[in-house]
mmCIF file of C-alpha atoms in Angstrom:
data_model
loop_
_atom_site.group_PDB
_atom_site.id
_atom_site.type_symbol
_atom_site.label_atom_id
_atom_site.label_comp_id
_atom_site.label_asym_id
_atom_site.label_seq_id
_atom_site.Cartn_x
_atom_site.Cartn_y
_atom_site.Cartn_z
ATOM 1 C CA UNK Z 26 240.320 172.421 -54.869
ATOM 2 C CA UNK Z 27 241.037 169.517 -52.559
ATOM 3 C CA UNK Z 28 242.698 166.409 -54.014
ATOM 4 C CA UNK Z 29 243.153 163.383 -51.774
ATOM 5 C CA UNK Z 30 245.104 160.536 -53.266
ATOM 6 C CA UNK Z 31 244.432 157.487 -51.130
ATOM 7 C CA UNK Z 32 245.941 154.155 -51.861
ATOM 8 C CA UNK Z 33 247.043 150.908 -50.330
ATOM 9 C CA UNK Z 34 249.396 148.544 -52.117
ATOM 10 C CA UNK Z 35 250.364 145.017 -51.318
ATOM 11 C CA UNK Z 36 253.729 143.494 -52.156
ATOM 12 C CA UNK Z 37 253.266 140.652 -54.631
ATOM 13 C CA UNK Z 38 255.336 137.687 -53.577
ATOM 14 C CA UNK Z 39 257.889 136.327 -56.009
ATOM 15 C CA UNK Z 40 256.877 132.683 -55.663
ATOM 16 C CA UNK Z 41 253.141 133.243 -55.921
ATOM 17 C CA UNK Z 42 253.210 135.361 -59.060
ATOM 18 C CA UNK Z 43 255.658 133.144 -60.949
ATOM 19 C CA UNK Z 44 253.874 129.935 -59.948
ATOM 20 C CA UNK Z 45 250.490 131.307 -60.970
ATOM 21 C CA UNK Z 46 251.515 132.946 -64.230
ATOM 22 C CA UNK Z 47 253.736 130.080 -65.399
ATOM 23 C CA UNK Z 48 250.609 127.956 -65.554
ATOM 24 C CA UNK Z 49 249.072 130.507 -67.911
ATOM 25 C CA UNK Z 50 251.877 131.465 -70.255
ATOM 26 C CA UNK Z 51 255.661 131.361 -70.044
ATOM 27 C CA UNK Z 52 255.878 134.443 -72.287
ATOM 28 C CA UNK Z 53 254.655 136.847 -69.595
ATOM 29 C CA UNK Z 54 257.980 138.682 -69.467
ATOM 30 C CA UNK Z 55 256.443 141.807 -67.977
ATOM 31 C CA UNK Z 56 255.216 139.894 -64.942
ATOM 32 C CA UNK Z 57 258.516 138.085 -64.550
ATOM 33 C CA UNK Z 58 260.552 141.274 -64.802
ATOM 34 C CA UNK Z 59 258.358 143.082 -62.290
ATOM 35 C CA UNK Z 60 257.923 140.187 -59.882
ATOM 36 C CA UNK Z 61 259.529 142.116 -56.997
ATOM 37 C CA UNK Z 62 257.525 145.282 -57.612
ATOM 38 C CA UNK Z 63 254.523 146.271 -55.462
ATOM 39 C CA UNK Z 64 251.094 145.992 -57.038
ATOM 40 C CA UNK Z 65 247.583 146.982 -56.078
ATOM 41 C CA UNK Z 66 245.181 144.135 -55.416
ATOM 42 C CA UNK Z 67 242.430 145.823 -57.389
ATOM 43 C CA UNK Z 68 241.986 145.002 -61.094
ATOM 44 C CA UNK Z 69 239.600 147.470 -62.717
ATOM 45 C CA UNK Z 70 237.671 147.088 -65.980
ATOM 46 C CA UNK Z 71 238.381 149.914 -68.409
ATOM 47 C CA UNK Z 72 237.119 151.147 -71.774
ATOM 48 C CA UNK Z 73 239.224 152.733 -74.512
ATOM 49 C CA UNK Z 74 237.798 156.219 -75.104
ATOM 50 C CA UNK Z 75 240.270 157.613 -77.624
ATOM 51 C CA UNK Z 76 243.364 156.662 -79.609
ATOM 52 C CA UNK Z 77 245.938 159.142 -80.886
ATOM 53 C CA UNK Z 78 248.990 158.580 -83.078
ATOM 54 C CA UNK Z 79 251.765 160.444 -81.267
ATOM 55 C CA UNK Z 80 254.547 159.331 -83.633
ATOM 56 C CA UNK Z 81 254.917 156.683 -86.325
ATOM 57 C CA UNK Z 82 255.688 154.120 -83.619
ATOM 58 C CA UNK Z 83 253.854 155.385 -80.529
ATOM 59 C CA UNK Z 84 250.137 155.730 -79.828
ATOM 60 C CA UNK Z 85 248.421 157.136 -76.768
ATOM 61 C CA UNK Z 86 245.211 155.731 -75.327
ATOM 62 C CA UNK Z 87 242.686 157.341 -72.997
ATOM 63 C CA UNK Z 88 240.989 154.749 -70.791
ATOM 64 C CA UNK Z 89 237.786 155.227 -68.825
ATOM 65 C CA UNK Z 90 238.292 153.498 -65.471
ATOM 66 C CA UNK Z 91 235.153 151.725 -64.322
ATOM 67 C CA UNK Z 92 236.007 151.005 -60.673
ATOM 68 C CA UNK Z 93 235.821 154.169 -58.493
ATOM 69 C CA UNK Z 94 238.300 152.598 -56.027
ATOM 70 C CA UNK Z 95 241.072 152.515 -58.671
ATOM 71 C CA UNK Z 96 243.906 154.891 -57.869
ATOM 72 C CA UNK Z 97 247.581 155.501 -58.628
ATOM 73 C CA UNK Z 98 250.640 157.596 -57.845
ATOM 74 C CA UNK Z 99 252.302 159.628 -60.587
ATOM 75 C CA UNK Z 100 255.191 157.632 -62.041
ATOM 76 C CA UNK Z 101 253.473 154.242 -61.875
ATOM 77 C CA UNK Z 102 252.528 151.741 -64.577
ATOM 78 C CA UNK Z 103 249.690 149.279 -65.104
ATOM 79 C CA UNK Z 104 249.441 145.584 -65.771
ATOM 80 C CA UNK Z 105 247.306 145.527 -68.916
ATOM 81 C CA UNK Z 106 244.819 142.667 -69.377
ATOM 82 C CA UNK Z 107 243.255 141.983 -72.784
ATOM 83 C CA UNK Z 108 240.228 139.667 -73.088
ATOM 84 C CA UNK Z 109 241.076 136.208 -74.492
ATOM 85 C CA UNK Z 110 244.828 136.886 -74.316
ATOM 86 C CA UNK Z 111 246.943 135.206 -71.638
ATOM 87 C CA UNK Z 112 249.945 137.523 -72.084
ATOM 88 C CA UNK Z 113 249.776 140.568 -69.838
ATOM 89 C CA UNK Z 114 251.288 143.884 -70.920
ATOM 90 C CA UNK Z 115 252.893 146.619 -68.861
ATOM 91 C CA UNK Z 116 252.554 150.296 -69.805
ATOM 92 C CA UNK Z 117 253.333 153.525 -67.964
ATOM 93 C CA UNK Z 118 250.627 156.010 -67.069
ATOM 94 C CA UNK Z 119 251.311 159.443 -68.543
ATOM 95 C CA UNK Z 120 248.347 161.357 -67.111
ATOM 96 C CA UNK Z 121 248.083 162.955 -63.680
ATOM 97 C CA UNK Z 122 246.173 161.590 -60.683
ATOM 98 C CA UNK Z 123 244.004 164.704 -60.912
ATOM 99 C CA UNK Z 124 242.668 163.577 -64.298
ATOM 100 C CA UNK Z 125 241.607 160.271 -62.776
ATOM 101 C CA UNK Z 126 239.902 161.970 -59.849
ATOM 102 C CA UNK Z 127 238.086 164.558 -61.956
ATOM 103 C CA UNK Z 128 237.327 162.549 -65.113
ATOM 104 C CA UNK Z 129 237.918 158.895 -64.144
ATOM 105 C CA UNK Z 130 240.426 158.689 -67.042
ATOM 106 C CA UNK Z 131 244.035 157.542 -67.331
ATOM 107 C CA UNK Z 132 246.282 157.889 -70.370
ATOM 108 C CA UNK Z 133 248.846 155.367 -71.583
ATOM 109 C CA UNK Z 134 251.528 155.676 -74.262
ATOM 110 C CA UNK Z 135 252.460 152.470 -76.082
ATOM 111 C CA UNK Z 136 255.325 151.920 -78.497
ATOM 112 C CA UNK Z 137 254.690 149.383 -81.229
ATOM 113 C CA UNK Z 138 256.408 146.019 -80.882
ATOM 114 C CA UNK Z 139 255.745 142.398 -81.745
ATOM 115 C CA UNK Z 140 254.919 141.778 -78.078
ATOM 116 C CA UNK Z 141 251.297 140.686 -78.134
ATOM 117 C CA UNK Z 142 249.700 143.390 -75.900
ATOM 118 C CA UNK Z 143 251.498 146.252 -77.692
ATOM 119 C CA UNK Z 144 250.707 144.768 -81.103
ATOM 120 C CA UNK Z 145 247.043 144.338 -80.125
ATOM 121 C CA UNK Z 146 246.797 147.972 -79.033
ATOM 122 C CA UNK Z 147 248.316 149.211 -82.294
ATOM 123 C CA UNK Z 148 246.562 146.830 -84.668
ATOM 124 C CA UNK Z 149 243.261 145.728 -83.123
ATOM 125 C CA UNK Z 150 242.222 148.064 -80.327
ATOM 126 C CA UNK Z 151 239.461 150.511 -81.128
ATOM 127 C CA UNK Z 152 237.284 153.019 -79.333
ATOM 128 C CA UNK Z 153 234.975 151.046 -77.076
ATOM 129 C CA UNK Z 154 237.334 148.085 -76.616
ATOM 130 C CA UNK Z 155 237.128 146.572 -73.134
ATOM 131 C CA UNK Z 156 240.292 145.831 -71.130
ATOM 132 C CA UNK Z 157 241.360 145.652 -67.466
ATOM 133 C CA UNK Z 158 244.214 147.343 -65.587
ATOM 134 C CA UNK Z 159 246.059 146.985 -62.285
ATOM 135 C CA UNK Z 160 248.495 149.554 -60.875
ATOM 136 C CA UNK Z 161 252.088 148.726 -59.949
ATOM 137 C CA UNK Z 162 255.512 150.282 -59.379
ATOM 138 C CA UNK Z 163 257.505 151.845 -56.544
ATOM 139 C CA UNK Z 164 259.153 154.859 -58.235
ATOM 140 C CA UNK Z 165 256.600 157.591 -57.623
ATOM 141 C CA UNK Z 166 256.278 161.277 -56.794
ATOM 142 C CA UNK Z 167 256.215 162.331 -54.053
ATOM 143 C CA UNK Z 168 257.882 159.623 -52.003
ATOM 144 C CA UNK Z 169 258.576 161.715 -48.912
ATOM 145 C CA UNK Z 170 257.192 164.878 -47.370
ATOM 146 C CA UNK Z 171 260.564 166.534 -48.000
ATOM 147 C CA UNK Z 172 260.115 166.010 -51.763
ATOM 148 C CA UNK Z 173 257.757 168.962 -51.740
ATOM 149 C CA UNK Z 174 260.621 171.248 -50.699
ATOM 150 C CA UNK Z 175 262.904 170.349 -53.613
ATOM 151 C CA UNK Z 176 262.929 171.187 -57.340
ATOM 152 C CA UNK Z 177 262.517 168.470 -59.961
ATOM 153 C CA UNK Z 178 264.879 167.300 -62.693
ATOM 154 C CA UNK Z 179 263.248 164.817 -65.073
ATOM 155 C CA UNK Z 180 265.312 163.030 -67.741
ATOM 156 C CA UNK Z 181 263.505 161.034 -70.417
ATOM 157 C CA UNK Z 182 264.754 158.896 -73.273
ATOM 158 C CA UNK Z 183 262.236 158.026 -76.001
ATOM 159 C CA UNK Z 184 258.966 156.546 -74.732
ATOM 160 C CA UNK Z 185 260.407 156.991 -71.233
ATOM 161 C CA UNK Z 186 258.655 160.357 -71.350
ATOM 162 C CA UNK Z 187 255.428 158.646 -70.204
ATOM 163 C CA UNK Z 188 255.850 158.280 -66.410
ATOM 164 C CA UNK Z 189 257.853 161.506 -66.216
ATOM 165 C CA UNK Z 190 255.059 163.420 -67.930
ATOM 166 C CA UNK Z 191 252.692 162.058 -65.287
ATOM 167 C CA UNK Z 192 255.049 163.298 -62.561
ATOM 168 C CA UNK Z 193 255.429 166.708 -64.213
ATOM 169 C CA UNK Z 194 251.656 167.132 -64.595
ATOM 170 C CA UNK Z 195 251.110 166.097 -60.984
ATOM 171 C CA UNK Z 196 253.795 168.535 -59.784
ATOM 172 C CA UNK Z 197 252.137 171.271 -61.835
ATOM 173 C CA UNK Z 198 248.732 170.426 -60.353
ATOM 174 C CA UNK Z 199 250.175 170.651 -56.842
ATOM 175 C CA UNK Z 200 251.954 173.949 -57.376
ATOM 176 C CA UNK Z 201 248.834 175.532 -58.875
ATOM 177 C CA UNK Z 202 246.350 174.207 -56.339
ATOM 178 C CA UNK Z 203 244.933 176.287 -53.509
ATOM 179 C CA UNK Z 204 244.482 173.355 -51.151
ATOM 180 C CA UNK Z 205 246.228 170.072 -51.811
ATOM 181 C CA UNK Z 206 246.405 166.906 -49.797
ATOM 182 C CA UNK Z 207 248.915 164.292 -50.860
ATOM 183 C CA UNK Z 208 248.824 160.650 -49.883
ATOM 184 C CA UNK Z 209 252.475 159.821 -49.325
ATOM 185 C CA UNK Z 210 253.861 156.351 -49.817
ATOM 186 C CA UNK Z 211 255.734 155.831 -46.546
ATOM 187 C CA UNK Z 212 257.085 152.371 -47.284
ATOM 188 C CA UNK Z 213 260.622 151.360 -46.378
ATOM 189 C CA UNK Z 214 261.364 149.927 -49.804
ATOM 190 C CA UNK Z 215 262.623 153.241 -51.178
ATOM 191 C CA UNK Z 216 265.129 154.180 -48.517
ATOM 192 C CA UNK Z 217 268.233 152.926 -50.329
ATOM 193 C CA UNK Z 218 268.313 154.525 -53.767
ATOM 194 C CA UNK Z 219 265.834 152.451 -55.797
ATOM 195 C CA UNK Z 220 266.089 149.091 -54.063
ATOM 196 C CA UNK Z 221 264.936 147.415 -57.255
ATOM 197 C CA UNK Z 222 265.850 144.009 -55.888
ATOM 198 C CA UNK Z 223 264.518 144.570 -52.379
ATOM 199 C CA UNK Z 224 263.187 141.491 -50.598
ATOM 200 C CA UNK Z 225 261.400 143.565 -47.977
ATOM 201 C CA UNK Z 226 257.869 142.169 -47.756
ATOM 202 C CA UNK Z 227 256.366 145.059 -45.797
ATOM 203 C CA UNK Z 228 253.124 146.350 -47.212
ATOM 204 C CA UNK Z 229 252.890 149.830 -48.623
ATOM 205 C CA UNK Z 230 251.362 152.117 -46.017
ATOM 206 C CA UNK Z 231 249.436 155.213 -47.051
ATOM 207 C CA UNK Z 232 249.319 158.307 -44.864
ATOM 208 C CA UNK Z 233 247.619 161.604 -45.607
ATOM 209 C CA UNK Z 234 250.040 164.528 -45.456
ATOM 210 C CA UNK Z 235 249.150 168.148 -46.121
ATOM 211 C CA UNK Z 236 251.209 170.746 -47.884
ATOM 212 C CA UNK Z 237 250.659 173.047 -44.911
ATOM 213 C CA UNK Z 238 252.751 170.723 -42.743
ATOM 214 C CA UNK Z 239 255.651 171.332 -45.122
ATOM 215 C CA UNK Z 240 255.147 175.067 -45.465
ATOM 216 C CA UNK Z 241 253.109 176.348 -42.514
ATOM 217 C CA UNK Z 242 252.718 179.772 -44.109
ATOM 218 C CA UNK Z 243 250.993 178.506 -47.219
ATOM 219 C CA UNK Z 244 248.329 176.050 -48.302
ATOM 220 C CA UNK Z 245 250.348 175.003 -51.316
ATOM 221 C CA UNK Z 246 253.842 174.057 -52.369
ATOM 222 C CA UNK Z 247 256.489 176.789 -52.508
ATOM 223 C CA UNK Z 248 255.641 178.740 -55.665
ATOM 224 C CA UNK Z 249 259.336 179.494 -56.225
ATOM 225 C CA UNK Z 250 260.191 175.857 -56.870
ATOM 226 C CA UNK Z 251 261.275 174.894 -60.385
ATOM 227 C CA UNK Z 252 260.984 171.813 -62.561
ATOM 228 C CA UNK Z 253 263.079 170.939 -65.612
ATOM 229 C CA UNK Z 254 262.465 168.097 -68.042
ATOM 230 C CA UNK Z 255 265.124 166.993 -70.533
ATOM 231 C CA UNK Z 256 263.630 164.911 -73.323
ATOM 232 C CA UNK Z 257 266.021 162.984 -75.571
ATOM 233 C CA UNK Z 258 264.840 161.506 -78.886
ATOM 234 C CA UNK Z 259 266.468 160.802 -82.237
ATOM 235 C CA UNK Z 260 264.616 163.401 -84.336
ATOM 236 C CA UNK Z 261 261.773 165.909 -84.105
ATOM 237 C CA UNK Z 262 259.432 163.302 -85.581
ATOM 238 C CA UNK Z 263 259.986 161.121 -82.494
ATOM 239 C CA UNK Z 264 258.573 163.610 -79.976
ATOM 240 C CA UNK Z 265 255.466 162.576 -78.061
ATOM 241 C CA UNK Z 266 253.099 164.963 -76.300
ATOM 242 C CA UNK Z 267 254.663 168.082 -77.801
ATOM 243 C CA UNK Z 268 251.536 170.201 -77.342
ATOM 244 C CA UNK Z 269 251.207 169.145 -73.703
ATOM 245 C CA UNK Z 270 254.855 169.886 -72.982
ATOM 246 C CA UNK Z 271 254.582 173.274 -74.658
ATOM 247 C CA UNK Z 272 251.473 174.121 -72.620
ATOM 248 C CA UNK Z 273 253.163 173.074 -69.376
ATOM 249 C CA UNK Z 274 255.968 175.594 -69.865
ATOM 250 C CA UNK Z 275 255.805 178.431 -67.361
ATOM 251 C CA UNK Z 276 257.974 180.394 -64.960
ATOM 252 C CA UNK Z 277 258.251 177.207 -62.940
ATOM 253 C CA UNK Z 278 258.628 174.592 -65.703
ATOM 254 C CA UNK Z 279 261.165 174.467 -68.531
ATOM 255 C CA UNK Z 280 261.416 171.821 -71.265
ATOM 256 C CA UNK Z 281 264.688 170.965 -73.022
ATOM 257 C CA UNK Z 282 265.013 168.742 -76.087
ATOM 258 C CA UNK Z 283 268.020 166.693 -77.149
ATOM 259 C CA UNK Z 284 267.981 165.332 -80.695
ATOM 260 C CA UNK Z 285 270.596 162.638 -81.235
ATOM 261 C CA UNK Z 286 270.144 162.125 -84.993
ATOM 262 C CA UNK Z 287 268.485 165.317 -86.238
ATOM 263 C CA UNK Z 288 270.091 166.399 -89.525
ATOM 264 C CA UNK Z 289 267.577 168.794 -91.081
ATOM 265 C CA UNK Z 290 268.547 172.155 -89.573
ATOM 266 C CA UNK Z 291 265.717 174.019 -91.316
ATOM 267 C CA UNK Z 292 263.239 171.662 -89.679
ATOM 268 C CA UNK Z 293 264.922 172.290 -86.338
ATOM 269 C CA UNK Z 294 264.675 176.079 -86.724
ATOM 270 C CA UNK Z 295 261.018 175.798 -87.705
ATOM 271 C CA UNK Z 296 260.363 173.608 -84.672
ATOM 272 C CA UNK Z 297 261.922 176.198 -82.375
ATOM 273 C CA UNK Z 298 260.046 179.166 -83.862
ATOM 274 C CA UNK Z 299 256.627 177.490 -84.065
ATOM 275 C CA UNK Z 300 256.788 176.258 -80.477
ATOM 276 C CA UNK Z 301 258.279 179.454 -79.028
ATOM 277 C CA UNK Z 302 261.251 177.607 -77.528
ATOM 278 C CA UNK Z 303 264.456 179.469 -76.799
ATOM 279 C CA UNK Z 304 267.578 178.391 -78.666
ATOM 280 C CA UNK Z 305 269.217 177.022 -75.511
ATOM 281 C CA UNK Z 306 266.283 174.660 -75.006
ATOM 282 C CA UNK Z 307 267.229 172.645 -78.091
ATOM 283 C CA UNK Z 308 270.438 170.657 -78.527
ATOM 284 C CA UNK Z 309 271.560 168.322 -81.304
ATOM 285 C CA UNK Z 310 273.468 165.907 -79.094
ATOM 286 C CA UNK Z 311 273.138 163.228 -76.465
ATOM 287 C CA UNK Z 312 272.601 164.374 -72.884
ATOM 288 C CA UNK Z 313 276.055 165.161 -71.538
ATOM 289 C CA UNK Z 314 277.538 166.014 -68.165
ATOM 290 C CA UNK Z 315 278.047 169.695 -69.030
ATOM 291 C CA UNK Z 316 274.351 170.054 -69.805
ATOM 292 C CA UNK Z 317 273.385 168.372 -66.539
ATOM 293 C CA UNK Z 318 275.793 170.667 -64.682
ATOM 294 C CA UNK Z 319 274.057 173.716 -66.123
ATOM 295 C CA UNK Z 320 270.737 172.422 -64.755
ATOM 296 C CA UNK Z 321 272.184 171.786 -61.288
ATOM 297 C CA UNK Z 322 273.803 175.239 -61.325
ATOM 298 C CA UNK Z 323 270.480 176.784 -62.310
ATOM 299 C CA UNK Z 324 268.806 175.375 -59.207
ATOM 300 C CA UNK Z 325 271.702 176.617 -57.072
ATOM 301 C CA UNK Z 326 271.451 180.096 -58.557
ATOM 302 C CA UNK Z 327 267.746 180.098 -57.719
ATOM 303 C CA UNK Z 328 268.796 179.312 -54.119
ATOM 304 C CA UNK Z 329 266.955 176.016 -54.193
ATOM 305 C CA UNK Z 330 267.889 172.702 -52.627
ATOM 306 C CA UNK Z 331 269.397 169.888 -54.693
ATOM 307 C CA UNK Z 332 266.782 168.495 -57.102
ATOM 308 C CA UNK Z 333 265.004 165.188 -57.015
ATOM 309 C CA UNK Z 334 266.053 163.453 -60.237
ATOM 310 C CA UNK Z 335 263.849 160.938 -62.049
ATOM 311 C CA UNK Z 336 265.272 159.047 -65.021
ATOM 312 C CA UNK Z 337 263.289 156.892 -67.449
ATOM 313 C CA UNK Z 338 265.380 155.701 -70.382
ATOM 314 C CA UNK Z 339 267.224 152.643 -71.730
ATOM 315 C CA UNK Z 340 269.390 150.952 -69.038
ATOM 316 C CA UNK Z 341 272.765 152.165 -70.349
ATOM 317 C CA UNK Z 342 271.514 155.735 -70.506
ATOM 318 C CA UNK Z 343 270.231 155.456 -66.930
ATOM 319 C CA UNK Z 344 273.605 154.187 -65.705
ATOM 320 C CA UNK Z 345 275.526 156.959 -67.443
ATOM 321 C CA UNK Z 346 273.276 159.773 -66.248
ATOM 322 C CA UNK Z 347 273.099 158.415 -62.708
ATOM 323 C CA UNK Z 348 276.893 158.411 -62.472
ATOM 324 C CA UNK Z 349 277.131 161.949 -63.833
ATOM 325 C CA UNK Z 350 274.490 163.236 -61.425
ATOM 326 C CA UNK Z 351 276.289 161.651 -58.470
ATOM 327 C CA UNK Z 352 279.434 163.515 -59.492
ATOM 328 C CA UNK Z 353 277.559 166.807 -59.824
ATOM 329 C CA UNK Z 354 275.183 166.857 -56.856
ATOM 330 C CA UNK Z 355 276.736 167.547 -53.468
ATOM 331 C CA UNK Z 356 274.118 166.383 -51.026
ATOM 332 C CA UNK Z 357 274.172 163.857 -48.194
ATOM 333 C CA UNK Z 358 270.790 162.610 -49.457
ATOM 334 C CA UNK Z 359 272.131 161.851 -52.950
ATOM 335 C CA UNK Z 360 271.097 158.172 -52.877
ATOM 336 C CA UNK Z 361 267.489 159.165 -52.235
ATOM 337 C CA UNK Z 362 267.486 161.927 -54.843
ATOM 338 C CA UNK Z 363 268.160 159.833 -57.976
ATOM 339 C CA UNK Z 364 265.237 157.572 -58.816
ATOM 340 C CA UNK Z 365 264.463 155.134 -61.620
ATOM 341 C CA UNK Z 366 263.250 151.665 -62.482
ATOM 342 C CA UNK Z 367 265.476 149.402 -64.534
ATOM 343 C CA UNK Z 368 263.671 146.093 -64.902
ATOM 344 C CA UNK Z 369 262.994 145.975 -68.635
#
């Protein structure tokens, strides 16, 4: 199967977006916080196809995208427009680009809050509701051709699972595809760690790259590569997308769960048995340096390069894990290997 992910993004200028949106509503915090992030020009109408309660506080939404030109990279989010509401939301995409290209569907996960767009989705949205979406964000996979030669380490805190699940699904699609073409984002805005405050106004440039240029002896990514996702939540009841994570597990993908406030041990044992997880995949603790070291050592033992690390979690958790990873990973490319957004 041949997947071509073509896209062209334009940098939204700070002055223009603030001037325009301030005339509409001063409460558009999402737009203000992401004012330096790249966005697509295209705004596509969309229809809510399904709504699922993932946890008591988080719902997922499948959206049918109406414009065939709409596209995205795994790891990105959307500006979310609701009819008759001036406040614009921002929610991460948790589905893969393949799902969009084969079904014209994207999936969002939204945690309940008093913020108007999130509240509307939880309290008023229904199947058939009409909305509009626009893609944005610079932290994507893959960023460079060399990304396809490295393993993945994904670290999620709470609803931060959303963009990382999109990346993991996309990685899985690539590794299991016979013929894959990836549209790499060759912009210069990602060359210095995350460059979240970059003032570089260069446009995003899209270039088609093929897996065969990375591995001339194969039409797909190295099948020996590995991906690990560490998912930290308070309790078992806070897990989103459990069935999808369980189904993604394979020789190449391993899921680890950290429960920071889980007290019912019987429930924990039942969770492990029912989902066929090994005991070392479940920890009742915060993510710590020793655990991260074991993941880095695992990649080394598999004779793989240093992993690309994506983190999506609360800011303090990002800072702590980034520092620990920098102490653990010995690689001259370390600043390009740890990726995150920290604008909320």
